[in-house]
XYZ file of C-alpha atoms in Angstrom:
398
model
C 0.331 -18.645 -71.310
C -2.411 -20.393 -69.469
C -5.935 -20.331 -70.981
C -8.680 -18.524 -69.166
C -12.179 -19.597 -68.594
C -14.606 -18.161 -71.148
C -16.249 -15.148 -69.520
C -19.939 -14.947 -69.253
C -21.611 -12.012 -70.917
C -22.990 -9.587 -68.285
C -26.752 -9.641 -68.396
C -29.835 -8.900 -66.347
C -30.150 -12.251 -64.637
C -31.432 -11.903 -61.039
C -31.230 -14.757 -58.526
C -30.586 -17.252 -61.266
C -33.732 -16.266 -63.279
C -33.224 -15.944 -67.053
C -35.042 -12.917 -68.560
C -37.850 -13.628 -71.012
C -36.867 -14.117 -74.653
C -38.624 -10.848 -75.759
C -36.771 -8.811 -73.067
C -33.516 -10.363 -74.198
C -34.247 -9.593 -77.783
C -35.111 -6.022 -76.857
C -31.864 -5.595 -74.932
C -29.915 -7.018 -77.793
C -31.557 -4.712 -80.353
C -30.819 -1.629 -78.132
C -27.160 -2.675 -77.835
C -26.884 -3.184 -81.572
C -28.488 0.089 -82.360
C -26.133 1.828 -79.980
C -23.110 0.155 -81.542
C -24.346 1.009 -84.984
C -24.807 4.627 -84.060
C -21.335 4.779 -82.728
C -19.712 2.827 -85.555
C -21.460 4.352 -88.563
C -19.522 7.156 -90.311
C -21.169 10.608 -90.147
C -22.851 12.307 -93.129
C -19.828 14.643 -93.542
C -17.476 11.770 -94.059
C -15.910 12.024 -90.655
C -14.743 8.660 -89.111
C -16.882 7.065 -86.393
C -15.943 7.258 -82.754
C -14.793 3.643 -82.819
C -12.477 4.396 -85.795
C -11.142 7.448 -84.014
C -10.572 5.469 -80.794
C -8.836 2.715 -82.746
C -6.684 5.180 -84.607
C -5.665 6.968 -81.435
C -4.959 3.797 -79.592
C -2.868 2.592 -82.515
C -0.908 5.851 -82.499
C -0.252 5.617 -78.806
C 0.965 2.022 -79.139
C 3.229 3.060 -82.008
C 4.527 5.927 -79.889
C 5.174 3.448 -77.069
C 6.998 1.075 -79.459
C 9.074 3.985 -80.711
C 9.732 5.003 -77.115
C 11.223 1.520 -76.318
C 13.434 1.940 -79.391
C 14.386 5.302 -78.103
C 15.261 3.890 -74.751
C 17.425 1.168 -76.368
C 19.146 3.777 -78.517
C 19.671 5.979 -75.590
C 21.218 3.199 -73.546
C 23.481 2.213 -76.480
C 24.530 5.846 -77.009
C 25.406 6.296 -73.328
C 27.541 3.100 -73.286
C 29.164 4.024 -76.532
C 29.897 7.557 -75.421
C 31.438 6.178 -72.302
C 33.584 3.797 -74.296
C 34.666 6.554 -76.655
C 35.610 8.739 -73.707
C 37.641 5.881 -72.132
C 39.439 5.178 -75.486
C 40.242 8.801 -76.097
C 41.582 9.213 -72.554
C 43.716 6.035 -73.203
C 44.940 7.342 -76.476
C 45.997 10.593 -74.806
C 47.949 8.859 -72.143
C 49.612 6.511 -74.641
C 50.486 9.427 -76.831
C 52.152 11.069 -73.893
C 54.215 7.910 -73.228
C 55.089 7.646 -76.957
C 56.330 11.217 -76.888
C 58.381 10.463 -73.774
C 59.910 7.428 -75.566
C 60.626 9.548 -78.611
C 62.291 12.190 -76.440
C 64.536 9.524 -74.823
C 65.580 8.284 -78.294
C 66.208 11.952 -79.338
C 68.585 12.308 -76.433
C 70.508 9.267 -77.727
C 70.584 10.727 -81.215
C 71.976 14.052 -79.772
C 74.665 12.126 -77.858
C 75.654 10.297 -81.037
C 75.779 13.494 -82.957
C 78.084 15.004 -80.421
C 80.382 11.905 -80.629
C 79.749 11.427 -84.411
C 78.702 7.861 -83.875
C 75.760 6.334 -85.800
C 74.015 9.582 -86.623
C 72.585 8.554 -89.923
C 71.124 5.242 -88.575
C 69.503 6.836 -85.602
C 68.198 9.875 -87.423
C 66.715 7.572 -90.099
C 65.158 5.421 -87.436
C 63.448 8.418 -85.731
C 62.059 9.600 -89.077
C 60.936 6.140 -90.204
C 57.184 5.440 -90.659
C 57.647 1.946 -89.230
C 60.661 1.450 -86.825
C 60.190 -2.331 -87.037
C 60.542 -2.313 -90.850
C 63.654 -0.235 -90.302
C 65.071 -2.835 -88.022
C 64.244 -5.634 -90.487
C 66.347 -3.886 -93.051
C 69.198 -2.687 -90.901
C 71.382 -3.914 -88.119
C 70.948 -0.771 -86.003
C 70.172 -2.935 -82.977
C 73.498 -4.634 -83.110
C 75.240 -1.256 -82.750
C 73.131 0.002 -79.869
C 73.855 -0.271 -76.134
C 71.472 -2.190 -73.806
C 69.781 1.087 -72.593
C 69.371 2.240 -76.158
C 67.796 -1.103 -77.073
C 65.390 -0.785 -74.128
C 64.400 2.772 -75.281
C 63.804 1.621 -78.838
C 61.667 -1.448 -77.680
C 59.575 0.935 -75.525
C 59.112 3.368 -78.452
C 58.034 0.498 -80.821
C 55.585 -0.830 -78.225
C 54.080 2.519 -77.438
C 53.649 3.363 -81.130
C 51.983 0.067 -81.863
C 49.555 0.274 -78.946
C 48.757 3.965 -79.602
C 47.947 3.248 -83.278
C 45.717 0.386 -82.222
C 43.849 2.451 -79.598
C 43.434 5.225 -82.152
C 41.857 2.742 -84.499
C 39.447 1.457 -81.865
C 38.547 5.054 -80.931
C 37.767 5.935 -84.588
C 35.497 2.809 -84.960
C 33.683 3.606 -81.694
C 33.143 7.178 -82.780
C 31.515 5.821 -85.932
C 29.251 3.552 -83.786
C 28.427 6.409 -81.551
C 27.377 8.442 -84.547
C 25.056 5.635 -85.632
C 23.550 5.332 -82.247
C 22.964 9.058 -82.044
C 21.223 8.844 -85.461
C 18.973 6.034 -84.216
C 18.218 8.001 -81.115
C 17.231 11.053 -83.177
C 14.994 8.960 -85.444
C 13.211 7.234 -82.601
C 12.654 10.601 -80.814
C 11.153 12.051 -84.003
C 8.825 9.031 -84.384
C 7.539 9.358 -80.920
C 6.886 13.035 -81.303
C 5.110 12.491 -84.640
C 2.751 9.787 -83.296
C 1.816 11.741 -80.285
C 1.183 14.854 -82.373
C -1.021 12.889 -84.696
C -2.994 11.410 -81.759
C -3.498 14.879 -80.216
C -4.625 16.213 -83.663
C -7.262 13.544 -83.900
C -8.628 14.135 -80.450
C -8.671 17.897 -80.928
C -11.158 17.441 -83.852
C -13.736 15.828 -81.590
C -16.649 17.816 -80.229
C -17.452 17.969 -76.551
C -20.318 15.507 -77.077
C -18.096 13.085 -79.018
C -15.422 13.233 -76.303
C -18.147 12.394 -73.702
C -19.299 9.419 -75.804
C -15.716 8.243 -76.264
C -15.142 8.439 -72.517
C -18.357 6.359 -72.012
C -16.999 3.712 -74.449
C -13.723 3.591 -72.516
C -15.563 3.262 -69.255
C -17.491 0.243 -70.536
C -14.146 -1.328 -71.610
C -12.739 -0.802 -68.175
C -15.762 -2.301 -66.567
C -15.273 -5.423 -68.692
C -11.582 -5.394 -67.735
C -12.475 -5.196 -64.066
C -14.870 -8.151 -64.389
C -12.169 -10.279 -65.976
C -9.765 -9.278 -63.288
C -12.289 -10.360 -60.623
C -12.727 -13.672 -62.484
C -8.900 -14.243 -62.553
C -8.682 -13.377 -58.758
C -11.376 -16.049 -58.135
C -9.481 -18.610 -60.092
C -6.223 -17.858 -58.328
C -7.919 -18.016 -54.910
C -9.324 -21.459 -55.744
C -5.826 -22.565 -56.852
C -4.324 -21.360 -53.603
C -6.933 -23.073 -51.551
C -6.496 -26.362 -53.484
C -2.720 -26.076 -53.002
C -3.113 -25.397 -49.193
C -5.463 -28.285 -48.811
C -3.002 -30.565 -50.729
C -0.125 -29.488 -48.509
C -2.202 -30.120 -45.339
C -3.228 -33.534 -46.527
C 0.397 -34.374 -47.302
C 1.524 -33.088 -43.932
C -1.094 -35.133 -42.125
C -0.020 -38.324 -44.047
C 3.515 -37.807 -43.213
C 2.695 -37.173 -39.558
C 0.520 -40.237 -39.343
C 3.181 -42.442 -40.942
C 5.870 -41.253 -38.487
C 3.662 -41.343 -35.473
C 5.534 -38.391 -33.977
C 4.414 -35.242 -32.329
C 6.050 -32.194 -30.947
C 6.608 -31.466 -27.276
C 3.261 -29.799 -26.940
C 1.411 -32.839 -28.276
C 0.715 -31.188 -31.649
C -0.257 -33.627 -34.405
C 2.135 -31.905 -36.904
C -0.622 -31.174 -39.393
C 0.343 -27.599 -40.036
C 0.864 -26.535 -43.668
C 4.565 -26.840 -44.483
C 6.325 -23.482 -44.904
C 7.026 -22.327 -48.490
C 10.515 -22.848 -49.927
C 13.182 -20.386 -49.052
C 13.262 -19.303 -52.712
C 9.590 -18.484 -52.633
C 10.035 -16.547 -49.382
C 13.048 -14.612 -50.772
C 11.078 -13.663 -53.947
C 8.069 -12.622 -51.939
C 10.197 -10.322 -49.823
C 11.722 -8.690 -52.840
C 8.391 -8.432 -54.609
C 6.884 -6.672 -51.593
C 9.616 -4.003 -51.777
C 9.083 -3.593 -55.576
C 5.319 -3.156 -55.069
C 5.750 -0.702 -52.237
C 7.945 1.481 -54.513
C 5.397 1.146 -57.389
C 2.533 2.107 -55.215
C 4.365 5.160 -54.030
C 4.599 6.353 -57.663
C 0.818 6.254 -58.265
C -0.331 9.567 -59.588
C 2.972 10.568 -61.247
C 2.778 11.347 -64.890
C 3.678 9.210 -67.814
C 6.560 10.746 -69.745
C 8.150 8.845 -72.585
C 11.813 7.970 -71.956
C 11.473 8.808 -68.217
C 12.955 6.752 -65.448
C 11.896 8.782 -62.419
C 11.744 10.111 -59.888
C 9.173 12.667 -60.986
C 7.784 10.754 -64.034
C 8.070 7.353 -65.723
C 7.376 5.421 -68.839
C 6.293 1.815 -68.516
C 9.636 0.121 -68.487
C 11.170 2.856 -66.557
C 8.668 2.284 -63.736
C 9.179 -1.511 -63.589
C 12.994 -1.039 -63.650
C 12.898 1.438 -60.798
C 10.460 -0.707 -58.767
C 12.698 -3.809 -58.862
C 15.804 -1.655 -58.374
C 14.311 -0.725 -55.028
C 14.166 -4.345 -54.226
C 17.777 -4.837 -55.098
C 17.284 -6.397 -58.567
C 18.711 -4.787 -61.626
C 16.444 -5.128 -64.708
C 17.339 -4.061 -68.259
C 15.979 -0.771 -69.481
C 13.573 -1.859 -72.237
C 10.565 -4.059 -72.458
C 12.363 -6.039 -75.116
C 15.076 -7.073 -72.620
C 12.981 -7.194 -69.507
C 10.761 -9.952 -70.952
C 13.871 -12.197 -70.987
C 15.006 -11.202 -67.439
C 13.259 -14.040 -65.506
C 11.033 -17.107 -65.788
C 7.765 -17.044 -67.794
C 4.700 -18.311 -65.946
C 1.042 -18.739 -66.899
C -1.254 -15.806 -66.262
C -3.317 -17.939 -63.923
C -0.157 -18.440 -61.723
C 0.877 -14.725 -61.655
C 2.163 -13.669 -58.245
C 2.561 -10.121 -56.813
C 5.681 -8.609 -58.221
C 5.646 -10.401 -61.561
C 6.012 -8.397 -64.704
C 2.997 -8.465 -67.140
C 4.017 -7.798 -70.803
C 1.586 -6.705 -73.506
C 1.257 -6.937 -77.342
C 2.973 -9.092 -79.848
C 5.839 -6.554 -80.172
C 6.220 -6.594 -76.308
C 5.985 -2.805 -76.028
C 4.267 -2.385 -72.652
C 4.787 -3.742 -69.111
C 3.303 -3.442 -65.619
C 3.927 -4.850 -62.139
C 1.358 -7.423 -61.020
C -0.219 -6.662 -57.649
C -2.595 -9.612 -57.328
C -6.347 -10.068 -57.946
C -5.955 -9.545 -61.613
C -4.531 -6.040 -61.241
C -1.201 -4.302 -61.883
C 0.514 -0.919 -61.436
C 1.735 0.651 -64.611
C 2.477 3.890 -66.528
C -0.194 3.542 -69.281
C 0.504 6.086 -72.011
C 1.097 9.793 -72.635
C -1.452 12.056 -71.013
C -2.034 9.592 -68.104
C -0.584 8.891 -64.671
C 0.845 5.896 -62.990
C -2.079 3.915 -61.739
C -3.451 0.483 -60.632
C -5.900 -1.255 -62.885
C -6.926 -4.540 -64.511
C -4.346 -6.429 -66.515
C -7.163 -6.778 -69.062
C -7.332 -3.006 -69.536
C -6.806 -3.483 -73.258
C -8.430 -6.833 -73.714
C -7.354 -10.382 -72.851
C -5.648 -10.798 -76.268
C -3.289 -7.947 -75.548
C -1.471 -9.945 -72.785
C 1.732 -11.243 -74.133
C 3.312 -13.040 -71.133
C 4.002 -12.902 -67.371
C 7.632 -13.044 -66.207
C 8.944 -13.591 -62.712
C 12.212 -11.561 -62.434
C 15.233 -13.711 -61.572
């Protein structure tokens, strides 16, 4: 991840004039007193607002982490259930064919019974646990006709394949049970974390909630400032790249001494690569879809169309562009090329936290569209909404 310029602390500088030292000290004292008032625990032993905010944020993050585990377990369960259904259907068909082969052998046994030929051998064969073992110990095949041999071969084959498929189905059923257990555990964890967060918030007074909202507002103001700084850096990079391409085009044009039919000097900026153009076209579709979802509620485990969780939104957005992304953040982070934050382009996926449990779609100018957390709605905001250190990586989908 590319490093960022150290941000300047917002102050009261006007037209480049530094405030007097006393004024600066006063402002600092006010800020420290305000922070101390918010951070200090109350006389009744209640946690400070900062402690409550941190605890609630941690619970939401833990819920989001559990949500991604739920999404993964849900996907595994769906795949395993489909496999089990396919295997059971196959077993049923093979059992039918096995019964038909057994019936054909039974008809031979009946015919032998009527003629009195080979009844003990055939009857023993049909009752044997393993027909192949029976053949190894007897020379029944030598006394059978060609059609009888074909019927026996078919029976042996069907029995062997049916037993193998039954074994696979049994194993798959066991795996399905494990996946369902994981799904149940993840679901319970999400619900518990969200319930704990709601309980903490419910204990706040109206005044405390207002102060907590003010703290959040200040965080978002700082996030917006950082986004603007990133947008400025990216604009400078684009300008430098364009100037470099223009200079290169002019040098190439001067060396060749050629011009087009209209007398142009050929100094236009060379077009971007076809790969860049293709990605930009797809990213535009993904972003158009994401923008259309703004205002829809975050619901854990949701993939649309009425609600989304974070990875459900990014998956649906890129699906609208014809690109299939995995379901979870853990897998989406590997579904493309990692690029520095400073080189993020519209459509890129921005991942958050060390455990990669959140993701949004970059829209440019340091902002993204994402489904933040329970109780919120899909929205556009700074990629620094939870601080610069929360950004894990930026990935350009393949």
